[in-house]
Amino acid sequence: MFYVTLIVCFLASILLTPVVKKLAFKIGATDSPNHRKVHKNVMPRLGGLAIFISFIIGILIINPESSYHLPIVLGSIVILLTGMVDDIKEISPKVKLGGQIIAALIVVVMGDISVQFINLPFGGKIDFGIFSIPITMIWIIGITNAINLIDGLDGLAAGVSSIALLTIAGMAAVMGNAYVLVIALILAVSTIGFLGYNFHPAKIFMGDTGALFLGFMIGVLALLGFKNVAFISFVIPIIILGVPISDTFFAIIRRLVNKQPLSAPDKSHLHHCLMRTGFSHKQAVLLIYAMAAVFGLAAFIFSQSTVWGSLIVILALLITIEVIVEKIGLIREDYQPLLKFMKGLRPVNVKNR
């Protein structure tokens, strides 16, 4: 029955996307080209609605049992409506953030979902106490916006989200978390069905309707799978979401370095930098897919490693991220401390006299 449901969700997404595309043009949910955007034509941007409806069809068929289920669905409806209004009328960042806060509050308060403590790898634990709710909300809102920020190329956010959801589903299967496994897979196949229309050259964008919804759901599902456990397990969702988290982190650093407002848009995100270095639109997207898959694989290796093995994985990932950041100029073109240090370690060739 479950596999049939996945097929139904996949087909529903394929069939619903053209309908949503027509609706987007009819109600004015379109995206016009400008100096910051890659596309050259007016594009419909309500595609996330097709993903959401397909997802709802799936959970209505399966009807998964969990105390978290109703709050998650209610929160997802709030975040979806926030994205839809923004796609149609372009609301202010403050209003958009307000919708995200309400959605996160519904999940955290109604669903009693919060990170209350972390067991440290070498003994002891950190108890968040009264800060557990704000920390949890910051996580959910942060991941919601991280997915939204990488939604800059055809198929990019949908593909990275699909990889993250499949990784979360795989980890949930290993950990025996049936609810997260079911929800993550239903959402993944719904997103993959939409991706057929969204991959370059895209016929429709998911818009904030899709990016906020997917980011919200990924943030919540990652939290459900790995909350209130050891420090090592808490790091797993951060690794799984390494691409959007890294891009968001370095966007903040970049704006601080350049003395710009944190909300200021720019054309220096990961995908922009890759295209400036010579990669085509499709190549940049596929390369970021590969990065997301590597992070997913690293999360599995990390979860099965010893404490010292896990620390080695983290160190290797951090060094790799820093090298990529410096190579493509994600912060600034002249920012290359690690590359310069590595260059200084190279042996000097001395010619024989």
Short mmCIF file of C-alpha atoms in Angstrom, two decimals:
data_model
loop_
_atom_site.label_atom_id
_atom_site.label_comp_id
_atom_site.label_asym_id
_atom_site.label_seq_id
_atom_site.Cartn_x
_atom_site.Cartn_y
_atom_site.Cartn_z
CA MET A 1 0.00 0.00 0.00
CA PHE A 2 2.82 2.41 0.91
CA TYR A 3 4.64 1.92 -2.40
CA VAL A 4 1.39 2.47 -4.28
CA THR A 5 0.92 5.71 -2.35
CA LEU A 6 4.39 6.90 -3.37
CA ILE A 7 3.54 6.22 -7.02
CA VAL A 8 0.24 8.08 -6.63
CA CYS A 9 2.02 11.11 -5.12
CA PHE A 10 4.62 11.10 -7.89
CA LEU A 11 1.97 10.94 -10.63
CA ALA A 12 -0.21 13.51 -8.86
CA SER A 13 2.69 15.97 -8.84
CA ILE A 14 3.29 15.39 -12.56
CA LEU A 15 -0.38 15.89 -13.41
CA LEU A 16 -0.99 18.84 -11.08
CA THR A 17 2.00 20.96 -12.06
CA PRO A 18 0.62 22.01 -15.50
CA VAL A 19 -2.68 22.92 -13.81
CA VAL A 20 -0.84 25.03 -11.22
CA LYS A 21 1.16 26.65 -14.02
CA LYS A 22 -2.05 27.89 -15.68
CA LEU A 23 -3.37 29.07 -12.32
CA ALA A 24 -0.16 31.02 -11.65
CA PHE A 25 -0.51 32.99 -14.89
CA LYS A 26 -4.21 33.56 -14.20
CA ILE A 27 -3.73 35.05 -10.70
CA GLY A 28 -0.49 36.89 -11.47
CA ALA A 29 1.91 34.67 -9.52
CA THR A 30 4.74 35.29 -11.96
CA ASP A 31 8.42 36.15 -11.71
CA SER A 32 9.76 38.89 -13.99
CA PRO A 33 13.46 38.94 -14.96
CA ASN A 34 15.81 41.55 -13.47
CA HIS A 35 19.54 42.17 -12.97
CA ARG A 36 19.78 39.65 -10.09
CA LYS A 37 17.96 36.78 -11.79
CA VAL A 38 19.20 34.25 -14.31
CA HIS A 39 15.97 33.72 -16.29
CA LYS A 40 15.11 36.06 -19.19
CA ASN A 41 11.34 35.53 -19.51
CA VAL A 42 8.32 35.95 -17.24
CA MET A 43 7.88 32.66 -15.36
CA PRO A 44 5.02 31.20 -13.29
CA ARG A 45 6.16 30.70 -9.69
CA LEU A 46 3.47 28.85 -7.78
CA GLY A 47 4.86 25.36 -8.42
CA GLY A 48 5.17 24.52 -4.74
CA LEU A 49 1.39 24.24 -4.62
CA ALA A 50 1.56 21.09 -6.79
CA ILE A 51 4.13 19.60 -4.39
CA PHE A 52 1.95 20.44 -1.39
CA ILE A 53 -1.27 19.00 -2.85
CA SER A 54 0.55 15.80 -3.85
CA PHE A 55 1.96 15.56 -0.34
CA ILE A 56 -1.50 16.04 1.22
CA ILE A 57 -2.91 13.31 -1.06
CA GLY A 58 -0.22 10.97 0.23
CA ILE A 59 -0.77 11.61 3.93
CA LEU A 60 -4.56 11.34 3.49
CA ILE A 61 -4.08 7.87 1.98
CA ILE A 62 -1.54 6.69 4.55
CA ASN A 63 -2.93 8.63 7.54
CA PRO A 64 0.27 8.23 9.61
CA GLU A 65 -0.25 8.13 13.38
CA SER A 66 1.82 10.50 15.47
CA SER A 67 1.21 13.20 18.06
CA TYR A 68 3.34 15.44 15.84
CA HIS A 69 1.22 14.96 12.73
CA LEU A 70 -1.57 17.54 13.17
CA PRO A 71 0.75 20.38 14.32
CA ILE A 72 3.11 19.67 11.39
CA VAL A 73 0.25 19.76 8.86
CA LEU A 74 -1.18 22.96 10.38
CA GLY A 75 2.25 24.58 10.40
CA SER A 76 2.84 23.55 6.79
CA ILE A 77 -0.48 25.14 5.76
CA VAL A 78 0.53 28.44 7.41
CA ILE A 79 3.94 28.41 5.72
CA LEU A 80 2.36 27.48 2.37
CA LEU A 81 -0.13 30.37 2.57
CA THR A 82 2.73 32.73 3.48
CA GLY A 83 4.63 31.64 0.38
CA MET A 84 1.58 31.85 -1.86
CA VAL A 85 0.78 35.41 -0.78
CA ASP A 86 4.42 36.38 -1.40
CA ASP A 87 4.39 34.77 -4.85
CA ILE A 88 1.26 36.73 -5.78
CA LYS A 89 1.82 40.08 -4.03
CA GLU A 90 5.47 40.07 -2.84
CA ILE A 91 5.00 40.80 0.86
CA SER A 92 7.68 42.47 2.98
CA PRO A 93 10.43 40.39 4.66
CA LYS A 94 8.93 41.21 8.09
CA VAL A 95 5.49 39.85 7.14
CA LYS A 96 7.12 36.76 5.60
CA LEU A 97 9.14 36.20 8.77
CA GLY A 98 5.95 36.61 10.81
CA GLY A 99 4.34 33.73 8.89
CA GLN A 100 7.42 31.58 9.51
CA ILE A 101 7.36 32.35 13.24
CA ILE A 102 3.67 31.39 13.49
CA ALA A 103 4.27 28.13 11.60
CA ALA A 104 7.27 27.26 13.81
CA LEU A 105 5.32 28.13 16.97
CA ILE A 106 2.50 25.78 15.97
CA VAL A 107 4.94 22.89 15.62
CA VAL A 108 7.00 23.68 18.71
CA VAL A 109 4.14 24.53 21.11
CA MET A 110 1.27 22.35 19.83
CA GLY A 111 3.51 19.46 18.83
CA ASP A 112 5.83 19.79 21.83
CA ILE A 113 8.80 19.51 19.48
CA SER A 114 11.97 21.07 20.88
CA VAL A 115 15.65 20.30 21.39
CA GLN A 116 15.91 20.24 25.19
CA PHE A 117 19.44 18.88 25.66
CA ILE A 118 22.51 17.50 23.92
CA ASN A 119 24.76 14.75 25.30
CA LEU A 120 28.39 15.75 24.74
CA PRO A 121 30.78 13.24 23.09
CA PHE A 122 33.26 13.12 26.00
CA GLY A 123 30.74 13.11 28.85
CA GLY A 124 28.21 15.49 30.33
CA LYS A 125 25.39 17.29 28.56
CA ILE A 126 24.10 20.74 27.68
CA ASP A 127 20.58 21.36 28.98
CA PHE A 128 18.93 24.24 27.08
CA GLY A 129 16.15 24.75 29.64
CA ILE A 130 14.04 27.82 28.82
CA PHE A 131 16.07 28.36 25.65
CA SER A 132 14.90 25.08 24.09
CA ILE A 133 11.90 26.69 22.36
CA PRO A 134 13.75 29.69 20.83
CA ILE A 135 16.65 27.45 19.75
CA THR A 136 14.24 25.04 18.07
CA MET A 137 12.41 27.89 16.34
CA ILE A 138 15.68 29.39 15.12
CA TRP A 139 16.57 25.99 13.61
CA ILE A 140 13.22 25.62 11.79
CA ILE A 141 13.16 29.22 10.53
CA GLY A 142 16.85 29.05 9.59
CA ILE A 143 16.43 25.91 7.46
CA THR A 144 13.23 27.33 5.92
CA ASN A 145 15.16 30.38 4.72
CA ALA A 146 18.25 28.37 3.74
CA ILE A 147 16.24 26.39 1.18
CA ASN A 148 14.63 29.61 -0.01
CA LEU A 149 18.04 31.26 -0.52
CA ILE A 150 19.40 28.51 -2.78
CA ASP A 151 16.31 28.66 -5.01
CA GLY A 152 18.17 30.65 -7.67
CA LEU A 153 18.62 28.24 -10.59
CA ASP A 154 16.24 25.90 -12.42
CA GLY A 155 15.74 22.74 -10.38
CA LEU A 156 18.28 23.68 -7.72
CA ALA A 157 16.11 23.91 -4.57
CA ALA A 158 13.87 21.02 -5.67
CA GLY A 159 16.84 18.75 -6.36
CA VAL A 160 18.78 19.62 -3.20
CA SER A 161 15.58 19.23 -1.14
CA SER A 162 14.91 15.81 -2.71
CA ILE A 163 18.43 14.63 -1.88
CA ALA A 164 18.08 15.92 1.70
CA LEU A 165 14.66 14.24 2.11
CA LEU A 166 15.93 10.92 0.74
CA THR A 167 18.90 11.10 3.12
CA ILE A 168 16.61 11.88 6.07
CA ALA A 169 14.38 8.96 5.03
CA GLY A 170 17.40 6.65 4.87
CA MET A 171 18.60 7.73 8.30
CA ALA A 172 15.04 7.32 9.66
CA ALA A 173 14.94 3.76 8.30
CA VAL A 174 18.23 2.95 10.05
CA MET A 175 16.97 4.48 13.32
CA GLY A 176 13.53 2.82 13.05
CA ASN A 177 11.63 6.12 12.93
CA ALA A 178 8.62 5.09 10.81
CA TYR A 179 6.83 8.46 10.90
CA VAL A 180 9.79 10.48 9.60
CA LEU A 181 10.49 7.79 6.98
CA VAL A 182 6.91 7.91 5.61
CA ILE A 183 6.60 11.71 5.58
CA ALA A 184 10.07 12.26 4.08
CA LEU A 185 9.49 9.75 1.25
CA ILE A 186 6.02 11.11 0.38
CA LEU A 187 7.45 14.63 0.25
CA ALA A 188 10.50 13.48 -1.75
CA VAL A 189 8.51 11.75 -4.52
CA SER A 190 6.12 14.71 -4.72
CA THR A 191 9.11 17.02 -5.20
CA ILE A 192 10.78 14.72 -7.76
CA GLY A 193 7.56 14.67 -9.81
CA PHE A 194 7.62 18.48 -9.91
CA LEU A 195 11.34 18.50 -10.75
CA GLY A 196 10.57 17.22 -14.25
CA TYR A 197 9.02 20.62 -15.03
CA ASN A 198 11.48 22.62 -12.94
CA PHE A 199 14.83 21.30 -14.20
CA HIS A 200 16.66 23.47 -16.74
CA PRO A 201 15.12 24.84 -18.88
CA ALA A 202 12.34 25.28 -16.31
CA LYS A 203 8.71 25.60 -17.33
CA ILE A 204 7.65 26.71 -13.83
CA PHE A 205 9.31 27.82 -10.58
CA MET A 206 8.35 26.48 -7.16
CA GLY A 207 8.40 30.04 -5.83
CA ASP A 208 8.30 30.87 -2.15
CA THR A 209 5.24 28.62 -2.02
CA GLY A 210 7.49 25.62 -2.56
CA ALA A 211 10.81 26.82 -1.13
CA LEU A 212 9.34 27.88 2.22
CA PHE A 213 7.19 24.74 2.45
CA LEU A 214 10.07 22.38 1.65
CA GLY A 215 12.47 24.25 3.93
CA PHE A 216 9.97 24.17 6.78
CA MET A 217 9.24 20.46 6.37
CA ILE A 218 12.92 19.51 6.04
CA GLY A 219 13.78 21.53 9.14
CA VAL A 220 11.01 19.87 11.16
CA LEU A 221 11.70 16.33 9.91
CA ALA A 222 15.43 16.66 10.57
CA LEU A 223 14.60 17.80 14.09
CA LEU A 224 12.18 14.90 14.68
CA GLY A 225 14.75 12.35 13.60
CA PHE A 226 17.67 13.59 15.66
CA LYS A 227 16.44 15.61 18.67
CA ASN A 228 17.36 14.99 22.31
CA VAL A 229 20.25 12.69 21.50
CA ALA A 230 24.04 12.71 21.51
CA PHE A 231 26.03 15.60 20.10
CA ILE A 232 27.11 13.39 17.21
CA SER A 233 23.51 12.64 16.22
CA PHE A 234 22.59 16.32 16.55
CA VAL A 235 25.28 17.17 13.97
CA ILE A 236 23.80 14.71 11.42
CA PRO A 237 21.01 17.01 10.15
CA ILE A 238 23.53 19.86 9.87
CA ILE A 239 25.68 17.65 7.62
CA ILE A 240 22.67 16.48 5.58
CA LEU A 241 21.73 20.12 4.95
CA GLY A 242 25.35 21.15 4.42
CA VAL A 243 24.79 22.86 1.05
CA PRO A 244 21.95 25.26 2.01
CA ILE A 245 23.39 25.86 5.50
CA SER A 246 26.87 26.65 4.12
CA ASP A 247 25.47 28.95 1.43
CA THR A 248 23.37 30.81 4.03
CA PHE A 249 26.26 31.03 6.52
CA PHE A 250 28.68 32.47 3.98
CA ALA A 251 26.00 34.84 2.65
CA ILE A 252 25.77 36.28 6.18
CA ILE A 253 29.58 36.50 6.44
CA ARG A 254 29.77 38.12 2.99
CA ARG A 255 27.24 40.79 3.90
CA LEU A 256 28.95 41.51 7.21
CA VAL A 257 32.34 41.83 5.47
CA ASN A 258 30.86 44.11 2.81
CA LYS A 259 28.88 46.05 5.46
CA GLN A 260 25.53 45.27 3.84
CA PRO A 261 22.19 44.54 5.56
CA LEU A 262 21.71 40.81 6.22
CA SER A 263 18.48 40.91 4.18
CA ALA A 264 20.17 42.59 1.20
CA PRO A 265 19.89 40.44 -1.96
CA ASP A 266 23.00 39.82 -4.02
CA LYS A 267 24.33 37.75 -6.88
CA SER A 268 27.12 35.97 -5.00
CA HIS A 269 25.44 32.79 -3.77
CA LEU A 270 27.01 29.40 -4.47
CA HIS A 271 25.23 28.94 -7.81
CA HIS A 272 26.11 32.46 -8.97
CA CYS A 273 29.79 31.94 -8.12
CA LEU A 274 29.93 28.59 -9.93
CA MET A 275 28.47 30.14 -13.08
CA ARG A 276 30.96 33.02 -12.89
CA THR A 277 33.81 30.50 -12.82
CA GLY A 278 32.65 29.11 -16.18
CA PHE A 279 30.07 26.41 -15.40
CA SER A 280 26.87 26.42 -17.42
CA HIS A 281 23.43 26.68 -15.77
CA LYS A 282 22.88 22.91 -15.92
CA GLN A 283 26.46 22.08 -14.89
CA ALA A 284 26.24 24.33 -11.83
CA VAL A 285 23.00 22.67 -10.73
CA LEU A 286 24.37 19.15 -11.23
CA LEU A 287 27.56 20.05 -9.37
CA ILE A 288 25.54 21.30 -6.39
CA TYR A 289 23.46 18.10 -6.55
CA ALA A 290 26.74 16.18 -6.29
CA MET A 291 27.80 18.30 -3.30
CA ALA A 292 24.45 17.61 -1.60
CA ALA A 293 24.85 13.88 -2.25
CA VAL A 294 28.38 13.93 -0.78
CA PHE A 295 27.03 15.63 2.34
CA GLY A 296 24.31 12.96 2.54
CA LEU A 297 26.89 10.17 2.24
CA ALA A 298 29.09 11.90 4.83
CA ALA A 299 26.13 11.97 7.23
CA PHE A 300 25.76 8.18 6.94
CA ILE A 301 29.51 7.63 7.48
CA PHE A 302 29.42 10.08 10.37
CA SER A 303 26.52 8.27 12.04
CA GLN A 304 28.32 4.93 11.92
CA SER A 305 31.75 6.20 13.05
CA THR A 306 33.40 6.30 16.44
CA VAL A 307 33.74 9.67 18.19
CA TRP A 308 37.22 10.23 16.77
CA GLY A 309 36.12 9.02 13.35
CA SER A 310 33.22 11.48 13.47
CA LEU A 311 35.56 14.33 14.35
CA ILE A 312 37.76 13.42 11.38
CA VAL A 313 34.72 13.49 9.07
CA ILE A 314 33.74 16.95 10.38
CA LEU A 315 37.30 18.26 9.93
CA ALA A 316 37.48 16.90 6.37
CA LEU A 317 34.12 18.51 5.51
CA LEU A 318 35.12 21.87 7.00
CA ILE A 319 38.40 21.93 5.08
CA THR A 320 36.64 20.93 1.84
CA ILE A 321 33.99 23.64 2.32
CA GLU A 322 36.63 26.29 3.01
CA VAL A 323 38.66 25.34 -0.09
CA ILE A 324 35.54 25.53 -2.30
CA VAL A 325 34.54 28.87 -0.74
CA GLU A 326 37.98 30.35 -1.45
CA LYS A 327 38.24 28.83 -4.95
CA ILE A 328 34.95 30.29 -6.21
CA GLY A 329 35.05 33.54 -4.21
CA LEU A 330 31.92 32.91 -2.15
CA ILE A 331 32.91 35.57 0.40
CA ARG A 332 35.20 37.76 -1.67
CA GLU A 333 37.52 37.09 -4.60
CA ASP A 334 40.63 38.08 -2.62
CA TYR A 335 39.65 35.97 0.40
CA GLN A 336 42.00 32.94 0.22
CA PRO A 337 43.73 32.38 3.59
CA LEU A 338 43.73 28.56 3.46
CA LEU A 339 44.77 28.39 -0.20
CA LYS A 340 47.63 30.82 0.46
CA PHE A 341 48.67 28.79 3.50
CA MET A 342 48.62 25.56 1.48
CA LYS A 343 50.58 27.23 -1.30
CA GLY A 344 53.20 28.29 1.26
CA LEU A 345 53.61 24.64 2.35
CA ARG A 346 54.54 23.48 -1.15
CA PRO A 347 58.22 22.52 -1.53
CA VAL A 348 60.27 24.97 -3.58
CA ASN A 349 61.88 23.47 -6.68
CA VAL A 350 65.62 24.19 -6.72
CA LYS A 351 67.38 23.75 -10.05
CA ASN A 352 70.60 21.77 -10.09
CA ARG A 353 73.58 23.97 -10.79
#
